[in-house]
Coordinates of C-alpha atoms in Angstrom, one line a residue:
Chain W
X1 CA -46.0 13.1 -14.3
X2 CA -45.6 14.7 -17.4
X3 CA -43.3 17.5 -18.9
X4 CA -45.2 20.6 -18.5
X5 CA -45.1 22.8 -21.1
X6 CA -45.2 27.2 -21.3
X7 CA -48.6 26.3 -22.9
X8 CA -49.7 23.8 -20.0
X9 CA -48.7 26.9 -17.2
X10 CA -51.1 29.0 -19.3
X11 CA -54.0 26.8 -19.8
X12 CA -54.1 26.3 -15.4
X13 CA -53.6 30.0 -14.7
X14 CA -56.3 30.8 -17.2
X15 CA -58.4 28.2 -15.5
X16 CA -57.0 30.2 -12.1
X17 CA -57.9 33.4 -12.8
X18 CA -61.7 31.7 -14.2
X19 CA -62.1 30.7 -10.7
X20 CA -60.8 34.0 -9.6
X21 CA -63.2 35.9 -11.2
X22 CA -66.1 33.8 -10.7
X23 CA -65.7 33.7 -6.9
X24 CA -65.4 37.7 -6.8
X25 CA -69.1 38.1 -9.3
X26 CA -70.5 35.6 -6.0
X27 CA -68.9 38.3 -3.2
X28 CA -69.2 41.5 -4.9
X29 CA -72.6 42.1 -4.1
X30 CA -72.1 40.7 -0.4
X31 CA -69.2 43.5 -0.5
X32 CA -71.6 46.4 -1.7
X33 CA -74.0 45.7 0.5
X34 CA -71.9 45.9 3.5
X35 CA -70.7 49.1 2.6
X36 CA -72.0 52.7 3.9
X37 CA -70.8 55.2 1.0
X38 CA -72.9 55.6 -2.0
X39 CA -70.3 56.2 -4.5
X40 CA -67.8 53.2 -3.2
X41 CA -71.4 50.6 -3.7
X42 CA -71.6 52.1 -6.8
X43 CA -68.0 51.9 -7.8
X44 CA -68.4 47.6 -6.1
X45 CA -71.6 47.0 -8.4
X46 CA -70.2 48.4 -11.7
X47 CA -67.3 45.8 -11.4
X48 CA -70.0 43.1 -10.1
X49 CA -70.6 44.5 -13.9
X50 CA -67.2 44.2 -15.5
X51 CA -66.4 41.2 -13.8
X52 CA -69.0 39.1 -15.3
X53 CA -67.9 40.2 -18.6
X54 CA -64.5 39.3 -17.6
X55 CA -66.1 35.8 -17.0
X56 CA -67.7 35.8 -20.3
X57 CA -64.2 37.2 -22.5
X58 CA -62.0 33.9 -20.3
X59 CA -64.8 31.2 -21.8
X60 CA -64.4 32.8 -25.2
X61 CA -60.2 32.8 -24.5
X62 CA -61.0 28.9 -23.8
X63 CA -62.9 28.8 -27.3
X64 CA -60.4 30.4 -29.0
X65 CA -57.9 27.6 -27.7
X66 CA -60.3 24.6 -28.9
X67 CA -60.7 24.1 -25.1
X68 CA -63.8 23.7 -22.6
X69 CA -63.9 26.4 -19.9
X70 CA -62.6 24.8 -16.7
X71 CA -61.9 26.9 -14.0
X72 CA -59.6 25.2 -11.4
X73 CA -60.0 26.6 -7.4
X74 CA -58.2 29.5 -7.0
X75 CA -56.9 29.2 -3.3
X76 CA -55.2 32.8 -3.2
X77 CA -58.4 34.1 -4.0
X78 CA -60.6 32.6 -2.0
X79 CA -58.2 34.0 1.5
X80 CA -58.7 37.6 -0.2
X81 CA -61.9 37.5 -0.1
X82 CA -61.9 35.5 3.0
X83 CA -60.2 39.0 4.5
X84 CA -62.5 41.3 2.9
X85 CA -65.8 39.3 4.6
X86 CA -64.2 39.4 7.8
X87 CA -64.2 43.5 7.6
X88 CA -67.5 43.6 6.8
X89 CA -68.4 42.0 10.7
X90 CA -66.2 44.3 12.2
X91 CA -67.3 47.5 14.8
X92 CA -65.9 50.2 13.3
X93 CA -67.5 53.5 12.0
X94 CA -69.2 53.4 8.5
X95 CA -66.1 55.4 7.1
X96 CA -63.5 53.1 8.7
X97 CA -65.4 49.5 7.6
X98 CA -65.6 51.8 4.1
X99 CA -61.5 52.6 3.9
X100 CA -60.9 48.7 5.3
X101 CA -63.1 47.2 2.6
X102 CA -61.0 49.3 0.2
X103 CA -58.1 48.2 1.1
X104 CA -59.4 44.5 0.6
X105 CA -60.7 45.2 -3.0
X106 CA -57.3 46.6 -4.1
X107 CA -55.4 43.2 -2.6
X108 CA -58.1 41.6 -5.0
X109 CA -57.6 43.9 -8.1
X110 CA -53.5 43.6 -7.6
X111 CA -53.8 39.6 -7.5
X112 CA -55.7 39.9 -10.8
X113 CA -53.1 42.2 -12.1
X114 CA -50.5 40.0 -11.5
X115 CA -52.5 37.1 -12.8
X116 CA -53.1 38.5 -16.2
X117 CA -50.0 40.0 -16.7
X118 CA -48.5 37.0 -16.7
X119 CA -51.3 35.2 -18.9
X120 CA -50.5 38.2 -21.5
X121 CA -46.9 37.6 -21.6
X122 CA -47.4 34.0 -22.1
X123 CA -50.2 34.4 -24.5
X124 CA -47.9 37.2 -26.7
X125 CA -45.3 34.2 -26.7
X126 CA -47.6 31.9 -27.2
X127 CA -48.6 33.0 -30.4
X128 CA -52.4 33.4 -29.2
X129 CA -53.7 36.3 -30.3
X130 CA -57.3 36.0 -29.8
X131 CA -56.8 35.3 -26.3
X132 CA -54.5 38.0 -26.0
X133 CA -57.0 40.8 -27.0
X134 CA -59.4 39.1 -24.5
X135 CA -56.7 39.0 -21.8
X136 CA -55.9 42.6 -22.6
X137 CA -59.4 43.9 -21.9
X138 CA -59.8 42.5 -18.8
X139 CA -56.4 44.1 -17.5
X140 CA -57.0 46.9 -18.8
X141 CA -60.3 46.8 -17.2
X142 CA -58.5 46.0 -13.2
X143 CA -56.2 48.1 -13.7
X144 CA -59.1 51.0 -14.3
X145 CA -60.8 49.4 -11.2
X146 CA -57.9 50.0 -8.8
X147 CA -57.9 53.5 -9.9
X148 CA -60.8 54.1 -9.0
X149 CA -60.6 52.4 -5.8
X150 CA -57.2 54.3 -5.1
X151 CA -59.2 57.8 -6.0
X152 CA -62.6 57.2 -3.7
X153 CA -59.8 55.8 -0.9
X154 CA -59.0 59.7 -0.8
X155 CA -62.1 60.7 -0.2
X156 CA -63.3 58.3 2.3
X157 CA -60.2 57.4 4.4
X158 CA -59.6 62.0 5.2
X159 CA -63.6 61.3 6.1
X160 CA -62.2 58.8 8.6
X161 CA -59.7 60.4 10.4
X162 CA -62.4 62.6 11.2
Chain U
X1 CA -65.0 44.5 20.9
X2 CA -64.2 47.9 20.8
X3 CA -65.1 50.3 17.6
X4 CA -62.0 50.6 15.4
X5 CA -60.6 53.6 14.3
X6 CA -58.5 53.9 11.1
X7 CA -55.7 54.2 13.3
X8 CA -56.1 50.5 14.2
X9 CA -56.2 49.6 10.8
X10 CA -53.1 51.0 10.2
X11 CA -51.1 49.0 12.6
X12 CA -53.2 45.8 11.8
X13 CA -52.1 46.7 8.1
X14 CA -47.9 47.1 9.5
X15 CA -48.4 43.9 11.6
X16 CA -49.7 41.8 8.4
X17 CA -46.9 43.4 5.7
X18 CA -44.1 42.4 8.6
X19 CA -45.3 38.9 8.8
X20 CA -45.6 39.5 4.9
X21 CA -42.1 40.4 4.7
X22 CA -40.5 38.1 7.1
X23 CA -42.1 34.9 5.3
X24 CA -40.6 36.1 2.4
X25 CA -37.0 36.1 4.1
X26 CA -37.2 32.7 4.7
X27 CA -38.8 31.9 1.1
X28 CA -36.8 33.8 -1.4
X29 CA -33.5 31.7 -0.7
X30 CA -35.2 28.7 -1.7
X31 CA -36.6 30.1 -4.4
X32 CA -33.2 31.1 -5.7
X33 CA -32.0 28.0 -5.0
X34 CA -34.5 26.5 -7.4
X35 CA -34.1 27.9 -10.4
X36 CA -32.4 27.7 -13.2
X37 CA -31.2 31.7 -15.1
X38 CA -28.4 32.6 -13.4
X39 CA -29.9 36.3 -14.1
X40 CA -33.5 35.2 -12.3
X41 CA -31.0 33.5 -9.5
X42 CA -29.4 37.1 -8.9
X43 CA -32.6 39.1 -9.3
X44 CA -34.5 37.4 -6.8
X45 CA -31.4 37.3 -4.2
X46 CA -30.8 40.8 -4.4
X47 CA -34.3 41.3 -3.8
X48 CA -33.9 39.1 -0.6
X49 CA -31.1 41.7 0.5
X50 CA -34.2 44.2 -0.2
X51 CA -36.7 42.5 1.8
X52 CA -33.8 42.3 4.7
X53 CA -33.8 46.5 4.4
X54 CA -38.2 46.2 4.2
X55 CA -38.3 44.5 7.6
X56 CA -36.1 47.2 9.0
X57 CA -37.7 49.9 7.5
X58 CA -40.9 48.5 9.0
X59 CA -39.5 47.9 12.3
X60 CA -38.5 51.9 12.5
X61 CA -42.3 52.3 11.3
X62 CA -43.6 50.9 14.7
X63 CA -40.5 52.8 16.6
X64 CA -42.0 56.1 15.1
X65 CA -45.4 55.6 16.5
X66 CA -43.8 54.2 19.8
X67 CA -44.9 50.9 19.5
X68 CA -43.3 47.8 18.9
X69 CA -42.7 45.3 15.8
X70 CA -45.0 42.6 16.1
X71 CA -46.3 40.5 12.9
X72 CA -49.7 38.9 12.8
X73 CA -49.4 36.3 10.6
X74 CA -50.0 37.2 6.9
X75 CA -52.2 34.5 5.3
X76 CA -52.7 35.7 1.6
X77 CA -48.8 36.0 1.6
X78 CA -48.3 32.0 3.1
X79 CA -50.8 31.1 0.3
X80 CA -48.6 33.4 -2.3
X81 CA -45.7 31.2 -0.9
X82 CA -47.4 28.1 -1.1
X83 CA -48.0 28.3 -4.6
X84 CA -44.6 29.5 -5.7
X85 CA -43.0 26.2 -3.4
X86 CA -45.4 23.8 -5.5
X87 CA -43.6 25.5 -8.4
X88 CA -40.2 24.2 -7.7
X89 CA -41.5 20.6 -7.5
X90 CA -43.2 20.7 -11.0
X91 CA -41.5 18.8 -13.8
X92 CA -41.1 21.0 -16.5
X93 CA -38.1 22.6 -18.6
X94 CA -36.0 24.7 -16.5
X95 CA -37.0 27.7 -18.3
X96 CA -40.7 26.9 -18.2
X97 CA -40.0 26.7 -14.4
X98 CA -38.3 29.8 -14.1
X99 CA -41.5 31.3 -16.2
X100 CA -43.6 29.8 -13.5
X101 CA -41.4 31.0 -10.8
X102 CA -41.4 34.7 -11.8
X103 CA -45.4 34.2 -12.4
X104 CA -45.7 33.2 -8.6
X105 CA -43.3 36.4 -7.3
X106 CA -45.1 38.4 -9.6
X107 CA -48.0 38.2 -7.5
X108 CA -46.4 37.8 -4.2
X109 CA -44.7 41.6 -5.1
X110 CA -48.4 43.0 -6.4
X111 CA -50.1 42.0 -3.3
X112 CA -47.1 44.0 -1.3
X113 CA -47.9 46.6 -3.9
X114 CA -51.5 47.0 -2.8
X115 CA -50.5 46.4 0.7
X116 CA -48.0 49.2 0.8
X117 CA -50.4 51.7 -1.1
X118 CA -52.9 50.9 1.3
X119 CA -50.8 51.6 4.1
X120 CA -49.1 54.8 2.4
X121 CA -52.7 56.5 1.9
X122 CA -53.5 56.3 5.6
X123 CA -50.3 56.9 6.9
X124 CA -50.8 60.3 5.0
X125 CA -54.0 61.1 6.2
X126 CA -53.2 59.8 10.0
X127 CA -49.9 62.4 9.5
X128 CA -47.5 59.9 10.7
X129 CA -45.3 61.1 8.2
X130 CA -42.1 59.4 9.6
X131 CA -43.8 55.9 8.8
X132 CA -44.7 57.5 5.8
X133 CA -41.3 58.1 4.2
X134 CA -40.1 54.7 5.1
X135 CA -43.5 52.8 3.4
X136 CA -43.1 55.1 0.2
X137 CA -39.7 53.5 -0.1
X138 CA -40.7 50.0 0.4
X139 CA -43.6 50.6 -2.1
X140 CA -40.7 52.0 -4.6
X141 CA -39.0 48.8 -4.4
X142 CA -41.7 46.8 -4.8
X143 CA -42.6 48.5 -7.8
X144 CA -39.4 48.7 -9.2
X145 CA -39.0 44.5 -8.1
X146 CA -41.6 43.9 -10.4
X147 CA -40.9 45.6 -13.0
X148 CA -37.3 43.8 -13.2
X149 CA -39.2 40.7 -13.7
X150 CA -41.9 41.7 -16.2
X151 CA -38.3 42.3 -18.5
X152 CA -37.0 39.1 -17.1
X153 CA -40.0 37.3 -18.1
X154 CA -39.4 38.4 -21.7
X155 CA -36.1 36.8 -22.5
X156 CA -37.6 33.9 -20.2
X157 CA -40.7 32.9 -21.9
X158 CA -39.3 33.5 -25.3
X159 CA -36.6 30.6 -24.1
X160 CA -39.6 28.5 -22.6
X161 CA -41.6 28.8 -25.9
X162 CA -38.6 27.3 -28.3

């Protein structure tokens, strides 16, 4: 096997997050479907949105590198969402299966986080710069996400308790 | 099955992070064990004494709602592990391992972070503020966990790069 190099690590976890990010653009609009509040399947379709975008800024990252966009099975990502289908065939009251699908999206939104915090870092270091504007949108655009998850969770977790 | 109330969800949400928490116990000396900064080495063993304190904390959690501690095993967080374990058997330069290492508990302390936020939010609106208080400082020290290694990763994957 051969020396892996900084550059190696981020070349797989871009192909990681790829994987990501293409599996949640296939369950977001299960997710929104599933859900009972009008504002929180609003808030789910705009990052159906983002997220293909998010898709379409990692190929150009790939570009940028001389490489093909692979994306390589992201197992962590594919229990998340695993956990956030399950919700959706639970009894519960609308507002409960609402708060519980929150709570999935921002494991999801956290993982991504993570994920591209690191692929920043490395890219900084790295030297690549084109990636690293790309990179830096898409945080930038999670961490907005979890926001606004963490905002409508006010709303619809005091509705129930009630 | 019986309807779920948020209440449920609550305690499903304490019995995953325990699990969560308690993997982690076992994992973290490992990973200490495996890699090579003698300041990474001491970051992630004093967050091992941290963890100890978490499982405590979430222990008097479940005494404050007069129930007991039981886990239900946390999947997302054996998959987090997983990953980071496939780590230590990579061949790579020790500081490109050590980047890959703090990559891996970077996302093993988000998904806490969304867990804990999660739980902190309903355990407000529920009013069980003595589990409350003793989340809020779990969450703090996941926060503060990961930010230690977003600086750690600087002087690491500036070594990895050269």
């Amino acid at each position: 096997m051969a020396m892996r190099t900084l550059d190696d690590c981020f070349q797989d976890e871009l192909r990681d997050v790829l994987s990501a990010e293409k599996q949640l653009v296939r369950a977001l609009p299960k997710m929104a479907k599933g859900v009972a509040s009008e504002e929180l399947r609003q808030a789910l379709l705009d990052h159906l949105e983002e997220t293909e975008g998010q898709v379409e800024r990692l190929e150009q990252a790939f570009e940028s590198l001389d490489k093909s966009p692979r994306s390589k099975k992201c197992v962590a990502m594919e229990g998340l969402i695993e956990e956030g289908s399950h919700v959706l065939e639970e009894e519960a009251e609308d507002d409960v299966k609402d708060a519980m699908i929150i709570a999935a999206a921002q494991k999801v939104e956290h993982y991504e986080i993570a994920t591209y915090g690191t692929l920043c870092t490395w890219a900084e270091m790295l030297g690549h710069t084109d990636a690293l504007a790309l990179l830096k949108e898409n945080l930038a655009q999670e961490k907005a996400a979890d926001e606004k998850l963490t905002k409508l969770a006010e709303s619809i977790n005091l509705a129930a308790t009630t």
